[in-house]
């Protein structure tokens, strides 16, 4: 199945000349990215009948590959397409870059300690800590439907975590370390979004933001890998296992191109449609992961997943109604650098 992913990628590229094709391509990119992320971090390479193979363990190296490809894609896009005059101080990108690197590292590391469906649900429930921080720090008030949907998300996630069936031997069981890493991912990712929102005051384009953040992310990850002596080891692992090299490269391509299609979707269809598409993509990612990697989901767990995504879609519907009435809703998070 994994070997068919490049073929799907090429097929989706054919449809990029139409808006529907771009939407299909983005979904294929993200679903492929999710499948490969779990494959790279939780399965062995080079296994034979007599040897168990070895696993890739350095999440920073994967972060570096993702950021290098994203930097190249954003740079090429800026050269080929006219961009607004850049006025932001370059150093200001470094804060979002550091938090973005840390959130990506937490995301990859968490897969060593939690299953992929658990990670996806944790991402879907980010609205809960965001509301708590808004209430405590900003004294922000929320509508009744926001409390209702946050409560439904909490119930759905609890149903899934407390009723999970036995995992296959090759899949990680949910541990405290994994939950801490997921909490770190949510915290760093929230800071990245808020800092990027502030940077947009300089009237830059999303692709310029993508280039600036990834430029500093490359510097941070290269410096860290060199200091630890891990850059050469990651390169050697790629040399020993060509399958890993192909997976890591396709993972990075899907991550980088998926970001560009995020910007296109929001520009053409709006943030509400984007949120619906991303919510459905997360549901498909859980289903695909269960089919490919044998994760067991009980009936109660399945109902919990359904409750979470129903609550997310309810939030989108309620925001749309508020917008029609001219009332101010809580802004949707900036979608930049979500992969």
mmCIF file of C-alpha atoms in Angstrom:
data_model
loop_
_atom_site.group_PDB
_atom_site.id
_atom_site.type_symbol
_atom_site.label_atom_id
_atom_site.label_comp_id
_atom_site.label_asym_id
_atom_site.label_seq_id
_atom_site.Cartn_x
_atom_site.Cartn_y
_atom_site.Cartn_z
ATOM 1 C CA UNK A 1 0.000 0.000 0.000
ATOM 2 C CA UNK A 2 2.803 2.402 0.904
ATOM 3 C CA UNK A 3 4.486 1.754 -2.426
ATOM 4 C CA UNK A 4 1.327 2.979 -4.158
ATOM 5 C CA UNK A 5 1.543 6.399 -2.504
ATOM 6 C CA UNK A 6 3.934 7.923 -5.093
ATOM 7 C CA UNK A 7 1.523 6.824 -7.833
ATOM 8 C CA UNK A 8 -1.329 8.549 -6.014
ATOM 9 C CA UNK A 9 0.863 11.631 -5.686
ATOM 10 C CA UNK A 10 1.520 11.720 -9.439
ATOM 11 C CA UNK A 11 -2.151 11.142 -10.212
ATOM 12 C CA UNK A 12 -3.161 14.038 -7.978
ATOM 13 C CA UNK A 13 -0.595 16.284 -9.633
ATOM 14 C CA UNK A 14 -2.374 15.751 -12.957
ATOM 15 C CA UNK A 15 -5.501 17.354 -11.529
ATOM 16 C CA UNK A 16 -3.751 20.477 -10.229
ATOM 17 C CA UNK A 17 -4.957 22.517 -13.226
ATOM 18 C CA UNK A 18 -8.476 22.719 -11.725
ATOM 19 C CA UNK A 19 -9.731 23.917 -8.353
ATOM 20 C CA UNK A 20 -11.222 20.489 -7.601
ATOM 21 C CA UNK A 21 -7.903 18.938 -8.566
ATOM 22 C CA UNK A 22 -6.050 21.215 -6.148
ATOM 23 C CA UNK A 23 -8.396 20.174 -3.350
ATOM 24 C CA UNK A 24 -7.885 16.494 -4.184
ATOM 25 C CA UNK A 25 -4.116 16.998 -4.334
ATOM 26 C CA UNK A 26 -4.049 18.654 -0.914
ATOM 27 C CA UNK A 27 -6.067 15.830 0.627
ATOM 28 C CA UNK A 28 -3.800 13.215 -0.988
ATOM 29 C CA UNK A 29 -0.745 15.136 0.239
ATOM 30 C CA UNK A 30 -1.910 15.226 3.836
ATOM 31 C CA UNK A 31 -3.208 11.668 3.937
ATOM 32 C CA UNK A 32 0.067 10.439 2.452
ATOM 33 C CA UNK A 33 1.964 12.582 4.968
ATOM 34 C CA UNK A 34 0.030 11.065 7.881
ATOM 35 C CA UNK A 35 0.538 7.479 6.680
ATOM 36 C CA UNK A 36 4.254 7.994 6.088
ATOM 37 C CA UNK A 37 4.734 9.805 9.407
ATOM 38 C CA UNK A 38 3.462 6.779 11.272
ATOM 39 C CA UNK A 39 5.419 4.380 9.043
ATOM 40 C CA UNK A 40 8.735 6.183 9.548
ATOM 41 C CA UNK A 41 8.456 6.606 13.321
ATOM 42 C CA UNK A 42 6.873 3.295 14.358
ATOM 43 C CA UNK A 43 8.145 0.616 11.947
ATOM 44 C CA UNK A 44 11.521 -0.992 11.286
ATOM 45 C CA UNK A 45 13.619 -0.781 8.124
ATOM 46 C CA UNK A 46 15.780 -3.544 6.704
ATOM 47 C CA UNK A 47 13.949 -6.378 8.472
ATOM 48 C CA UNK A 48 14.514 -9.876 7.091
ATOM 49 C CA UNK A 49 13.623 -13.396 8.123
ATOM 50 C CA UNK A 50 16.705 -13.514 10.360
ATOM 51 C CA UNK A 51 17.164 -9.884 11.484
ATOM 52 C CA UNK A 52 14.580 -7.562 13.063
ATOM 53 C CA UNK A 53 15.838 -4.483 11.240
ATOM 54 C CA UNK A 54 16.293 -1.076 12.850
ATOM 55 C CA UNK A 55 14.068 1.880 13.553
ATOM 56 C CA UNK A 56 14.735 5.508 12.770
ATOM 57 C CA UNK A 57 14.767 7.465 16.032
ATOM 58 C CA UNK A 58 16.029 10.991 15.278
ATOM 59 C CA UNK A 59 12.982 13.238 14.913
ATOM 60 C CA UNK A 60 15.147 16.321 14.388
ATOM 61 C CA UNK A 61 16.518 14.924 11.146
ATOM 62 C CA UNK A 62 12.994 14.512 9.781
ATOM 63 C CA UNK A 63 12.148 18.061 10.871
ATOM 64 C CA UNK A 64 15.219 19.304 8.980
ATOM 65 C CA UNK A 65 14.220 17.473 5.788
ATOM 66 C CA UNK A 66 10.689 18.879 6.006
ATOM 67 C CA UNK A 67 11.940 22.427 6.521
ATOM 68 C CA UNK A 68 14.546 22.269 3.735
ATOM 69 C CA UNK A 69 11.929 21.120 1.215
ATOM 70 C CA UNK A 70 9.450 23.742 2.444
ATOM 71 C CA UNK A 71 12.140 26.446 2.154
ATOM 72 C CA UNK A 72 12.909 25.401 -1.425
ATOM 73 C CA UNK A 73 9.226 25.312 -2.424
ATOM 74 C CA UNK A 74 8.502 28.702 -0.823
ATOM 75 C CA UNK A 75 11.626 30.254 -2.351
ATOM 76 C CA UNK A 76 10.752 28.983 -5.815
ATOM 77 C CA UNK A 77 7.187 30.276 -5.439
ATOM 78 C CA UNK A 78 8.446 33.724 -4.372
ATOM 79 C CA UNK A 79 10.748 33.883 -7.406
ATOM 80 C CA UNK A 80 8.104 32.796 -9.926
ATOM 81 C CA UNK A 81 5.134 34.725 -8.505
ATOM 82 C CA UNK A 82 5.041 38.424 -7.674
ATOM 83 C CA UNK A 83 5.056 39.091 -3.939
ATOM 84 C CA UNK A 84 4.359 42.261 -1.906
ATOM 85 C CA UNK A 85 7.307 44.361 -0.743
ATOM 86 C CA UNK A 86 8.838 42.714 2.317
ATOM 87 C CA UNK A 87 9.071 44.938 5.385
ATOM 88 C CA UNK A 88 9.305 42.640 8.414
ATOM 89 C CA UNK A 89 12.625 42.457 10.334
ATOM 90 C CA UNK A 90 14.109 39.053 9.567
ATOM 91 C CA UNK A 91 14.959 38.283 13.189
ATOM 92 C CA UNK A 92 11.264 38.290 14.116
ATOM 93 C CA UNK A 93 10.781 35.079 12.137
ATOM 94 C CA UNK A 94 13.175 33.291 14.479
ATOM 95 C CA UNK A 95 10.696 33.170 17.376
ATOM 96 C CA UNK A 96 8.024 31.423 15.319
ATOM 97 C CA UNK A 97 10.720 29.207 13.772
ATOM 98 C CA UNK A 98 11.981 27.982 17.137
ATOM 99 C CA UNK A 99 8.494 27.189 18.428
ATOM 100 C CA UNK A 100 7.640 25.541 15.083
ATOM 101 C CA UNK A 101 10.704 23.293 15.264
ATOM 102 C CA UNK A 102 9.871 22.324 18.842
ATOM 103 C CA UNK A 103 6.217 21.599 18.003
ATOM 104 C CA UNK A 104 7.256 19.425 15.042
ATOM 105 C CA UNK A 105 9.790 17.562 17.198
ATOM 106 C CA UNK A 106 7.140 16.902 19.866
ATOM 107 C CA UNK A 107 4.761 15.694 17.158
ATOM 108 C CA UNK A 108 7.216 13.136 15.761
ATOM 109 C CA UNK A 109 8.484 12.027 19.179
ATOM 110 C CA UNK A 110 4.945 11.528 20.472
ATOM 111 C CA UNK A 111 4.404 8.754 17.922
ATOM 112 C CA UNK A 112 6.925 6.667 19.873
ATOM 113 C CA UNK A 113 4.580 6.726 22.874
ATOM 114 C CA UNK A 114 1.025 7.141 21.529
ATOM 115 C CA UNK A 115 -0.879 5.756 18.565
ATOM 116 C CA UNK A 116 -1.504 7.903 15.508
ATOM 117 C CA UNK A 117 -5.304 8.079 16.076
ATOM 118 C CA UNK A 118 -4.641 9.373 19.602
ATOM 119 C CA UNK A 119 -2.327 12.040 18.209
ATOM 120 C CA UNK A 120 -4.899 13.152 15.623
ATOM 121 C CA UNK A 121 -7.612 13.471 18.284
ATOM 122 C CA UNK A 122 -5.239 15.486 20.475
ATOM 123 C CA UNK A 123 -4.726 17.924 17.594
ATOM 124 C CA UNK A 124 -8.465 18.129 17.035
ATOM 125 C CA UNK A 125 -9.030 19.031 20.691
ATOM 126 C CA UNK A 126 -6.661 22.019 20.693
ATOM 127 C CA UNK A 127 -9.662 24.315 21.055
ATOM 128 C CA UNK A 128 -9.960 23.363 24.740
ATOM 129 C CA UNK A 129 -6.563 24.713 25.952
ATOM 130 C CA UNK A 130 -6.965 27.694 23.618
ATOM 131 C CA UNK A 131 -10.247 28.607 25.319
ATOM 132 C CA UNK A 132 -8.763 28.079 28.775
ATOM 133 C CA UNK A 133 -5.811 30.349 28.014
ATOM 134 C CA UNK A 134 -8.114 32.958 26.513
ATOM 135 C CA UNK A 135 -10.253 32.931 29.653
ATOM 136 C CA UNK A 136 -7.376 33.080 32.123
ATOM 137 C CA UNK A 137 -4.948 35.356 30.301
ATOM 138 C CA UNK A 138 -7.065 37.576 28.085
ATOM 139 C CA UNK A 139 -10.292 37.517 30.134
ATOM 140 C CA UNK A 140 -12.057 36.645 26.898
ATOM 141 C CA UNK A 141 -15.729 35.731 26.974
ATOM 142 C CA UNK A 142 -17.188 32.914 24.905
ATOM 143 C CA UNK A 143 -20.587 32.057 23.476
ATOM 144 C CA UNK A 144 -22.683 29.227 24.927
ATOM 145 C CA UNK A 145 -22.145 27.097 21.827
ATOM 146 C CA UNK A 146 -18.373 27.349 22.306
ATOM 147 C CA UNK A 147 -18.611 25.881 25.803
ATOM 148 C CA UNK A 148 -20.980 23.204 24.474
ATOM 149 C CA UNK A 149 -18.662 22.120 21.658
ATOM 150 C CA UNK A 150 -15.604 22.196 23.951
ATOM 151 C CA UNK A 151 -17.474 19.925 26.364
ATOM 152 C CA UNK A 152 -18.447 17.552 23.547
ATOM 153 C CA UNK A 153 -14.822 17.384 22.385
ATOM 154 C CA UNK A 154 -13.696 16.554 25.936
ATOM 155 C CA UNK A 155 -16.314 13.808 26.200
ATOM 156 C CA UNK A 156 -15.407 12.377 22.787
ATOM 157 C CA UNK A 157 -11.664 12.298 23.489
ATOM 158 C CA UNK A 158 -12.286 10.694 26.907
ATOM 159 C CA UNK A 159 -14.503 8.025 25.330
ATOM 160 C CA UNK A 160 -11.775 7.192 22.812
ATOM 161 C CA UNK A 161 -8.874 7.092 25.289
ATOM 162 C CA UNK A 162 -10.705 5.133 27.992
ATOM 163 C CA UNK A 163 -12.129 2.499 25.637
ATOM 164 C CA UNK A 164 -9.204 1.865 23.294
ATOM 165 C CA UNK A 165 -8.769 -1.761 22.355
ATOM 166 C CA UNK A 166 -5.470 -3.664 22.439
ATOM 167 C CA UNK A 167 -2.835 -2.274 20.081
ATOM 168 C CA UNK A 168 -0.788 -4.478 17.730
ATOM 169 C CA UNK A 169 2.645 -5.385 19.045
ATOM 170 C CA UNK A 170 4.437 -2.983 16.698
ATOM 171 C CA UNK A 171 2.298 0.002 17.762
ATOM 172 C CA UNK A 172 3.007 2.088 20.865
ATOM 173 C CA UNK A 173 0.642 2.144 23.820
ATOM 174 C CA UNK A 174 -0.418 5.537 25.142
ATOM 175 C CA UNK A 175 1.898 6.589 27.993
ATOM 176 C CA UNK A 176 2.374 9.650 30.196
ATOM 177 C CA UNK A 177 5.457 10.611 28.168
ATOM 178 C CA UNK A 178 3.380 10.622 25.001
ATOM 179 C CA UNK A 179 0.686 12.806 26.564
ATOM 180 C CA UNK A 180 3.322 15.273 27.789
ATOM 181 C CA UNK A 181 4.798 15.461 24.294
ATOM 182 C CA UNK A 182 1.346 16.064 22.830
ATOM 183 C CA UNK A 183 0.799 18.849 25.364
ATOM 184 C CA UNK A 184 4.143 20.341 24.290
ATOM 185 C CA UNK A 185 3.106 20.146 20.656
ATOM 186 C CA UNK A 186 -0.152 21.973 21.358
ATOM 187 C CA UNK A 187 1.584 24.675 23.433
ATOM 188 C CA UNK A 188 4.368 25.384 20.925
ATOM 189 C CA UNK A 189 1.998 25.210 17.964
ATOM 190 C CA UNK A 190 -0.353 27.708 19.611
ATOM 191 C CA UNK A 191 2.544 30.123 20.172
ATOM 192 C CA UNK A 192 3.618 29.722 16.525
ATOM 193 C CA UNK A 193 0.131 30.595 15.258
ATOM 194 C CA UNK A 194 -0.204 33.647 17.484
ATOM 195 C CA UNK A 195 3.278 34.953 16.624
ATOM 196 C CA UNK A 196 2.620 34.510 12.910
ATOM 197 C CA UNK A 197 -0.661 36.389 13.271
ATOM 198 C CA UNK A 198 1.296 39.308 14.724
ATOM 199 C CA UNK A 199 3.839 39.163 11.882
ATOM 200 C CA UNK A 200 1.087 39.497 9.282
ATOM 201 C CA UNK A 201 0.726 43.113 10.449
ATOM 202 C CA UNK A 202 3.706 43.779 8.150
ATOM 203 C CA UNK A 203 1.431 43.046 5.152
ATOM 204 C CA UNK A 204 3.445 40.075 3.910
ATOM 205 C CA UNK A 205 2.096 37.169 1.899
ATOM 206 C CA UNK A 206 1.622 33.700 3.389
ATOM 207 C CA UNK A 207 4.393 32.319 1.169
ATOM 208 C CA UNK A 208 6.818 34.992 2.405
ATOM 209 C CA UNK A 209 5.903 33.929 5.929
ATOM 210 C CA UNK A 210 6.517 30.314 4.969
ATOM 211 C CA UNK A 211 9.948 31.191 3.563
ATOM 212 C CA UNK A 212 11.052 33.276 6.553
ATOM 213 C CA UNK A 213 9.963 30.749 9.173
ATOM 214 C CA UNK A 214 11.508 27.801 7.346
ATOM 215 C CA UNK A 215 14.769 29.684 6.775
ATOM 216 C CA UNK A 216 15.382 30.050 10.505
ATOM 217 C CA UNK A 217 13.999 26.568 11.174
ATOM 218 C CA UNK A 218 16.709 25.143 8.901
ATOM 219 C CA UNK A 219 19.390 27.090 10.785
ATOM 220 C CA UNK A 220 18.130 25.907 14.179
ATOM 221 C CA UNK A 221 17.839 22.233 13.218
ATOM 222 C CA UNK A 222 21.187 22.100 11.383
ATOM 223 C CA UNK A 223 22.915 23.727 14.358
ATOM 224 C CA UNK A 224 21.314 21.308 16.814
ATOM 225 C CA UNK A 225 22.113 18.236 14.705
ATOM 226 C CA UNK A 226 25.726 19.300 14.206
ATOM 227 C CA UNK A 227 26.175 19.985 17.922
ATOM 228 C CA UNK A 228 24.894 16.479 18.722
ATOM 229 C CA UNK A 229 26.762 14.832 15.847
ATOM 230 C CA UNK A 230 23.456 13.406 14.600
ATOM 231 C CA UNK A 231 23.431 14.877 11.092
ATOM 232 C CA UNK A 232 25.867 12.313 9.714
ATOM 233 C CA UNK A 233 24.086 9.455 11.481
ATOM 234 C CA UNK A 234 20.785 10.406 9.892
ATOM 235 C CA UNK A 235 22.475 10.589 6.491
ATOM 236 C CA UNK A 236 24.072 7.179 7.034
ATOM 237 C CA UNK A 237 20.673 5.702 7.940
ATOM 238 C CA UNK A 238 19.323 6.992 4.638
ATOM 239 C CA UNK A 239 22.270 5.383 2.866
ATOM 240 C CA UNK A 240 21.642 2.024 4.552
ATOM 241 C CA UNK A 241 17.898 2.015 3.856
ATOM 242 C CA UNK A 242 16.783 3.347 0.491
ATOM 243 C CA UNK A 243 13.155 2.725 1.458
ATOM 244 C CA UNK A 244 13.517 5.153 4.358
ATOM 245 C CA UNK A 245 15.106 7.726 2.050
ATOM 246 C CA UNK A 246 12.123 7.484 -0.315
ATOM 247 C CA UNK A 247 9.630 7.732 2.557
ATOM 248 C CA UNK A 248 11.389 10.711 4.144
ATOM 249 C CA UNK A 249 11.638 12.548 0.827
ATOM 250 C CA UNK A 250 7.962 11.972 -0.052
ATOM 251 C CA UNK A 251 6.985 12.948 3.503
ATOM 252 C CA UNK A 252 8.799 16.268 3.089
ATOM 253 C CA UNK A 253 7.364 16.918 -0.387
ATOM 254 C CA UNK A 254 3.810 16.326 0.851
ATOM 255 C CA UNK A 255 4.422 18.567 3.860
ATOM 256 C CA UNK A 256 5.803 21.455 1.788
ATOM 257 C CA UNK A 257 3.271 21.301 -1.045
ATOM 258 C CA UNK A 258 0.411 20.804 1.395
ATOM 259 C CA UNK A 259 1.236 24.179 2.961
ATOM 260 C CA UNK A 260 0.913 25.919 -0.397
ATOM 261 C CA UNK A 261 -2.478 24.338 -1.015
ATOM 262 C CA UNK A 262 -3.618 25.517 2.414
ATOM 263 C CA UNK A 263 -3.079 29.094 1.234
ATOM 264 C CA UNK A 264 -4.885 28.400 -2.039
ATOM 265 C CA UNK A 265 -7.909 26.832 -0.307
ATOM 266 C CA UNK A 266 -8.345 29.726 2.119
ATOM 267 C CA UNK A 267 -7.920 32.286 -0.643
ATOM 268 C CA UNK A 268 -10.446 30.620 -2.969
ATOM 269 C CA UNK A 269 -13.021 29.158 -0.589
ATOM 270 C CA UNK A 270 -12.537 30.868 2.793
ATOM 271 C CA UNK A 271 -11.437 29.763 6.262
ATOM 272 C CA UNK A 272 -14.709 27.979 7.107
ATOM 273 C CA UNK A 273 -14.487 25.618 4.112
ATOM 274 C CA UNK A 274 -10.816 25.063 4.904
ATOM 275 C CA UNK A 275 -11.691 24.061 8.488
ATOM 276 C CA UNK A 276 -14.349 21.610 7.286
ATOM 277 C CA UNK A 277 -11.938 20.016 4.810
ATOM 278 C CA UNK A 278 -9.192 19.706 7.438
ATOM 279 C CA UNK A 279 -11.635 18.173 9.932
ATOM 280 C CA UNK A 280 -12.741 15.565 7.401
ATOM 281 C CA UNK A 281 -9.101 14.921 6.508
ATOM 282 C CA UNK A 282 -8.330 14.137 10.155
ATOM 283 C CA UNK A 283 -11.223 11.672 10.268
ATOM 284 C CA UNK A 284 -9.994 9.975 7.079
ATOM 285 C CA UNK A 285 -6.453 9.880 8.517
ATOM 286 C CA UNK A 286 -7.663 7.956 11.573
ATOM 287 C CA UNK A 287 -9.600 5.507 9.382
ATOM 288 C CA UNK A 288 -6.644 4.982 7.050
ATOM 289 C CA UNK A 289 -4.250 4.459 9.963
ATOM 290 C CA UNK A 290 -6.536 1.832 11.495
ATOM 291 C CA UNK A 291 -6.821 -0.002 8.173
ATOM 292 C CA UNK A 292 -3.100 0.032 7.371
ATOM 293 C CA UNK A 293 -1.558 -0.460 10.807
ATOM 294 C CA UNK A 294 -4.157 -2.527 12.621
ATOM 295 C CA UNK A 295 -5.178 -0.087 15.370
ATOM 296 C CA UNK A 296 -8.171 -1.431 17.268
ATOM 297 C CA UNK A 297 -11.055 0.965 17.887
ATOM 298 C CA UNK A 298 -13.977 -0.236 19.996
ATOM 299 C CA UNK A 299 -17.589 0.783 19.367
ATOM 300 C CA UNK A 300 -17.416 3.280 22.229
ATOM 301 C CA UNK A 301 -14.111 4.628 20.895
ATOM 302 C CA UNK A 302 -15.619 5.015 17.440
ATOM 303 C CA UNK A 303 -18.539 6.929 18.912
ATOM 304 C CA UNK A 304 -16.034 9.149 20.717
ATOM 305 C CA UNK A 305 -14.273 9.953 17.443
ATOM 306 C CA UNK A 306 -17.646 10.753 15.850
ATOM 307 C CA UNK A 307 -18.549 13.064 18.760
ATOM 308 C CA UNK A 308 -15.267 14.983 18.393
ATOM 309 C CA UNK A 309 -15.644 15.622 14.676
ATOM 310 C CA UNK A 310 -19.353 16.394 14.991
ATOM 311 C CA UNK A 311 -18.467 19.036 17.591
ATOM 312 C CA UNK A 312 -15.818 20.532 15.299
ATOM 313 C CA UNK A 313 -18.270 20.757 12.409
ATOM 314 C CA UNK A 314 -20.836 22.302 14.778
ATOM 315 C CA UNK A 315 -18.296 25.004 15.635
ATOM 316 C CA UNK A 316 -17.826 25.780 11.942
ATOM 317 C CA UNK A 317 -21.603 25.997 11.433
ATOM 318 C CA UNK A 318 -22.061 28.266 14.463
ATOM 319 C CA UNK A 319 -19.247 30.577 13.333
ATOM 320 C CA UNK A 320 -20.887 30.868 9.934
ATOM 321 C CA UNK A 321 -24.234 31.815 11.488
ATOM 322 C CA UNK A 322 -22.569 34.444 13.678
ATOM 323 C CA UNK A 323 -20.780 35.874 10.669
ATOM 324 C CA UNK A 324 -24.060 36.150 8.774
ATOM 325 C CA UNK A 325 -25.574 38.042 11.695
ATOM 326 C CA UNK A 326 -22.613 40.400 11.854
ATOM 327 C CA UNK A 327 -21.504 39.310 15.317
ATOM 328 C CA UNK A 328 -17.813 39.014 16.146
ATOM 329 C CA UNK A 329 -16.699 35.416 16.540
ATOM 330 C CA UNK A 330 -13.476 34.106 17.968
ATOM 331 C CA UNK A 331 -10.946 34.194 15.096
ATOM 332 C CA UNK A 332 -9.915 30.962 13.450
ATOM 333 C CA UNK A 333 -6.300 30.066 14.060
ATOM 334 C CA UNK A 334 -3.723 30.946 11.447
ATOM 335 C CA UNK A 335 -3.217 27.857 9.259
ATOM 336 C CA UNK A 336 0.422 28.541 8.419
ATOM 337 C CA UNK A 337 2.927 25.802 9.281
ATOM 338 C CA UNK A 338 0.471 23.235 10.516
ATOM 339 C CA UNK A 339 2.384 20.282 9.138
#
